[in-house]
mmCIF file of C-alpha atoms in Angstrom:
data_model
loop_
_atom_site.group_PDB
_atom_site.id
_atom_site.type_symbol
_atom_site.label_atom_id
_atom_site.label_comp_id
_atom_site.label_asym_id
_atom_site.label_seq_id
_atom_site.Cartn_x
_atom_site.Cartn_y
_atom_site.Cartn_z
ATOM 1 C CA UNK A 1143 33.652 5.901 14.488
ATOM 2 C CA UNK A 1144 34.291 5.192 10.826
ATOM 3 C CA UNK A 1145 31.630 5.207 8.148
ATOM 4 C CA UNK A 1146 31.237 1.415 8.159
ATOM 5 C CA UNK A 1147 30.623 1.457 11.913
ATOM 6 C CA UNK A 1148 28.058 4.257 11.895
ATOM 7 C CA UNK A 1149 26.345 2.649 8.905
ATOM 8 C CA UNK A 1150 26.116 -0.693 10.719
ATOM 9 C CA UNK A 1151 24.721 0.964 13.859
ATOM 10 C CA UNK A 1152 22.045 2.692 11.798
ATOM 11 C CA UNK A 1153 21.240 -0.300 9.593
ATOM 12 C CA UNK A 1154 22.192 1.413 6.336
ATOM 13 C CA UNK A 1155 25.039 1.070 3.877
ATOM 14 C CA UNK A 1156 28.114 3.280 3.717
ATOM 15 C CA UNK A 1157 26.951 4.625 0.346
ATOM 16 C CA UNK A 1158 23.709 5.750 2.004
ATOM 17 C CA UNK A 1159 25.659 7.602 4.694
ATOM 18 C CA UNK A 1160 27.700 9.396 2.020
ATOM 19 C CA UNK A 1161 24.538 10.190 0.048
ATOM 20 C CA UNK A 1162 22.784 11.675 3.086
ATOM 21 C CA UNK A 1163 25.904 13.684 3.825
ATOM 22 C CA UNK A 1164 25.926 15.065 0.262
ATOM 23 C CA UNK A 1165 22.212 15.924 0.575
ATOM 24 C CA UNK A 1166 22.839 17.728 3.857
ATOM 25 C CA UNK A 1167 20.733 15.358 5.956
ATOM 26 C CA UNK A 1168 23.700 14.622 8.180
ATOM 27 C CA UNK A 1169 26.617 16.914 8.886
ATOM 28 C CA UNK A 1170 29.808 16.408 6.930
ATOM 29 C CA UNK A 1171 32.063 14.328 9.128
ATOM 30 C CA UNK A 1172 35.522 15.553 10.011
ATOM 31 C CA UNK A 1173 38.313 13.465 8.547
ATOM 32 C CA UNK A 1174 41.264 11.795 10.142
ATOM 33 C CA UNK A 1175 44.817 12.456 8.966
ATOM 34 C CA UNK A 1176 44.432 9.347 6.810
ATOM 35 C CA UNK A 1177 41.283 10.799 5.204
ATOM 36 C CA UNK A 1178 38.705 8.592 6.917
ATOM 37 C CA UNK A 1179 35.422 10.151 7.954
ATOM 38 C CA UNK A 1180 34.921 10.200 11.737
ATOM 39 C CA UNK A 1181 31.319 10.148 12.950
ATOM 40 C CA UNK A 1182 29.940 10.617 16.430
ATOM 41 C CA UNK A 1183 27.047 8.797 18.091
ATOM 42 C CA UNK A 1184 24.716 11.615 17.041
ATOM 43 C CA UNK A 1185 25.224 10.659 13.382
ATOM 44 C CA UNK A 1186 23.959 7.127 14.073
ATOM 45 C CA UNK A 1187 20.895 8.512 15.895
ATOM 46 C CA UNK A 1188 20.216 10.904 13.043
ATOM 47 C CA UNK A 1189 20.573 8.122 10.464
ATOM 48 C CA UNK A 1190 18.108 5.947 12.406
ATOM 49 C CA UNK A 1191 15.700 8.905 12.554
ATOM 50 C CA UNK A 1192 15.961 9.333 8.774
ATOM 51 C CA UNK A 1193 15.466 5.626 8.154
ATOM 52 C CA UNK A 1194 12.396 5.420 10.405
ATOM 53 C CA UNK A 1195 10.883 8.565 8.865
ATOM 54 C CA UNK A 1196 11.289 6.953 5.434
ATOM 55 C CA UNK A 1197 9.489 3.844 6.685
ATOM 56 C CA UNK A 1198 6.623 6.149 7.705
ATOM 57 C CA UNK A 1199 6.484 7.417 4.115
ATOM 58 C CA UNK A 1200 8.283 10.742 4.402
ATOM 59 C CA UNK A 1201 10.439 11.893 1.487
ATOM 60 C CA UNK A 1202 14.010 13.015 2.068
ATOM 61 C CA UNK A 1203 12.926 16.630 1.587
ATOM 62 C CA UNK A 1204 10.198 16.231 4.204
ATOM 63 C CA UNK A 1205 12.705 14.548 6.506
ATOM 64 C CA UNK A 1206 15.113 17.448 6.046
ATOM 65 C CA UNK A 1207 12.324 19.820 7.104
ATOM 66 C CA UNK A 1208 11.540 17.657 10.129
ATOM 67 C CA UNK A 1209 15.200 17.582 11.136
ATOM 68 C CA UNK A 1210 15.342 21.364 10.916
ATOM 69 C CA UNK A 1211 12.205 21.643 13.046
ATOM 70 C CA UNK A 1212 13.655 19.161 15.524
ATOM 71 C CA UNK A 1213 16.799 21.255 15.886
ATOM 72 C CA UNK A 1214 14.881 24.483 16.575
ATOM 73 C CA UNK A 1215 13.847 24.784 20.225
ATOM 74 C CA UNK A 1216 11.379 27.531 19.314
ATOM 75 C CA UNK A 1217 9.275 25.240 17.112
ATOM 76 C CA UNK A 1218 6.106 23.845 18.607
ATOM 77 C CA UNK A 1219 5.075 20.247 18.104
ATOM 78 C CA UNK A 1220 2.071 21.598 16.179
ATOM 79 C CA UNK A 1221 4.322 22.329 13.174
ATOM 80 C CA UNK A 1222 5.546 18.747 13.117
ATOM 81 C CA UNK A 1223 1.992 17.505 13.638
ATOM 82 C CA UNK A 1224 0.828 19.536 10.623
ATOM 83 C CA UNK A 1225 3.524 17.913 8.485
ATOM 84 C CA UNK A 1226 2.507 14.472 9.729
ATOM 85 C CA UNK A 1227 -1.189 15.190 9.102
ATOM 86 C CA UNK A 1228 -0.396 16.196 5.507
ATOM 87 C CA UNK A 1229 1.552 12.959 5.032
ATOM 88 C CA UNK A 1230 -1.291 10.945 6.568
ATOM 89 C CA UNK A 1231 -3.789 12.547 4.187
ATOM 90 C CA UNK A 1232 -1.489 11.822 1.249
ATOM 91 C CA UNK A 1233 -1.111 8.191 2.326
ATOM 92 C CA UNK A 1234 -4.879 7.778 2.732
ATOM 93 C CA UNK A 1235 -5.463 9.267 -0.723
ATOM 94 C CA UNK A 1236 -2.897 6.873 -2.184
ATOM 95 C CA UNK A 1237 -4.578 3.953 -0.410
ATOM 96 C CA UNK A 1238 -7.935 5.001 -1.916
ATOM 97 C CA UNK A 1239 -6.296 5.218 -5.342
ATOM 98 C CA UNK A 1240 -4.703 1.784 -4.919
ATOM 99 C CA UNK A 1241 -8.042 0.371 -3.740
ATOM 100 C CA UNK A 1242 -9.723 1.675 -6.912
ATOM 101 C CA UNK A 1243 -6.933 0.193 -9.028
ATOM 102 C CA UNK A 1244 -7.264 -3.109 -7.196
ATOM 103 C CA UNK A 1245 -11.018 -3.275 -7.813
ATOM 104 C CA UNK A 1246 -10.579 -2.363 -11.484
ATOM 105 C CA UNK A 1247 -7.900 -4.991 -11.999
ATOM 106 C CA UNK A 1248 -9.926 -7.600 -10.092
ATOM 107 C CA UNK A 1249 -12.918 -6.880 -12.355
ATOM 108 C CA UNK A 1250 -10.724 -7.270 -15.433
ATOM 109 C CA UNK A 1251 -9.228 -10.523 -14.150
ATOM 110 C CA UNK A 1252 -12.723 -11.814 -13.401
ATOM 111 C CA UNK A 1253 -13.859 -10.867 -16.930
ATOM 112 C CA UNK A 1254 -11.084 -12.893 -18.520
ATOM 113 C CA UNK A 1255 -12.002 -16.138 -20.145
ATOM 114 C CA UNK A 1256 -9.040 -18.377 -20.776
ATOM 115 C CA UNK A 1257 -10.307 -19.547 -24.155
ATOM 116 C CA UNK A 1258 -10.480 -16.034 -25.639
ATOM 117 C CA UNK A 1259 -7.834 -15.002 -28.154
ATOM 118 C CA UNK A 1260 -5.421 -12.291 -27.011
ATOM 119 C CA UNK A 1261 -7.103 -9.611 -29.156
ATOM 120 C CA UNK A 1262 -10.341 -10.139 -27.180
ATOM 121 C CA UNK A 1263 -8.683 -10.168 -23.761
ATOM 122 C CA UNK A 1264 -10.463 -7.608 -21.524
ATOM 123 C CA UNK A 1265 -7.208 -6.694 -19.782
ATOM 124 C CA UNK A 1266 -5.361 -5.980 -23.032
ATOM 125 C CA UNK A 1267 -8.358 -4.119 -24.454
ATOM 126 C CA UNK A 1268 -8.643 -1.957 -21.337
ATOM 127 C CA UNK A 1269 -4.943 -1.080 -21.357
ATOM 128 C CA UNK A 1270 -5.013 -0.378 -25.104
ATOM 129 C CA UNK A 1271 -8.100 1.821 -24.681
ATOM 130 C CA UNK A 1272 -6.440 3.808 -21.888
ATOM 131 C CA UNK A 1273 -3.299 4.199 -24.010
ATOM 132 C CA UNK A 1274 -5.144 5.487 -27.090
ATOM 133 C CA UNK A 1275 -4.580 9.135 -28.063
ATOM 134 C CA UNK A 1276 -8.299 9.842 -27.547
ATOM 135 C CA UNK A 1277 -7.934 8.970 -23.861
ATOM 136 C CA UNK A 1278 -5.590 11.918 -23.292
ATOM 137 C CA UNK A 1279 -6.843 15.492 -23.341
ATOM 138 C CA UNK A 1280 -3.584 17.317 -24.044
ATOM 139 C CA UNK A 1281 0.077 16.865 -24.869
ATOM 140 C CA UNK A 1282 0.883 17.190 -21.164
ATOM 141 C CA UNK A 1283 -0.566 13.743 -20.576
ATOM 142 C CA UNK A 1284 -3.604 14.724 -18.535
ATOM 143 C CA UNK A 1285 -6.208 11.992 -18.722
ATOM 144 C CA UNK A 1286 -9.554 13.043 -20.133
ATOM 145 C CA UNK A 1287 -12.573 12.513 -17.904
ATOM 146 C CA UNK A 1288 -14.995 9.825 -18.954
#
């Protein structure tokens, strides 16, 4: 099947198929005499796998590793489970971080009084304080601890 057909079956665009091919996530498709790429059903399955893994939060590099593990009959599920556990931990840490950000922003929104001038706005003051040179410990941009 042509690139447009395999892309439609997988729910991605043709440019995505070409990109994944360049990145080595799917095998380079043989070409017809007219130069069209010809994909098999396995390419559509692989594209759907990639797409679903992305939905689960895996990066393309992590997906490449998973695809390699999937192709190796000697690999135990425990290796894939370890990768998934690492991703789960990362997601939970990000959720905690987002929860802290949400609480901080909610507190700032609550502290706002509509009649205050902009220079006294708690949100603007907080952002300006965080952006001040004193808030950063080194040129690498590492935030100083409070």
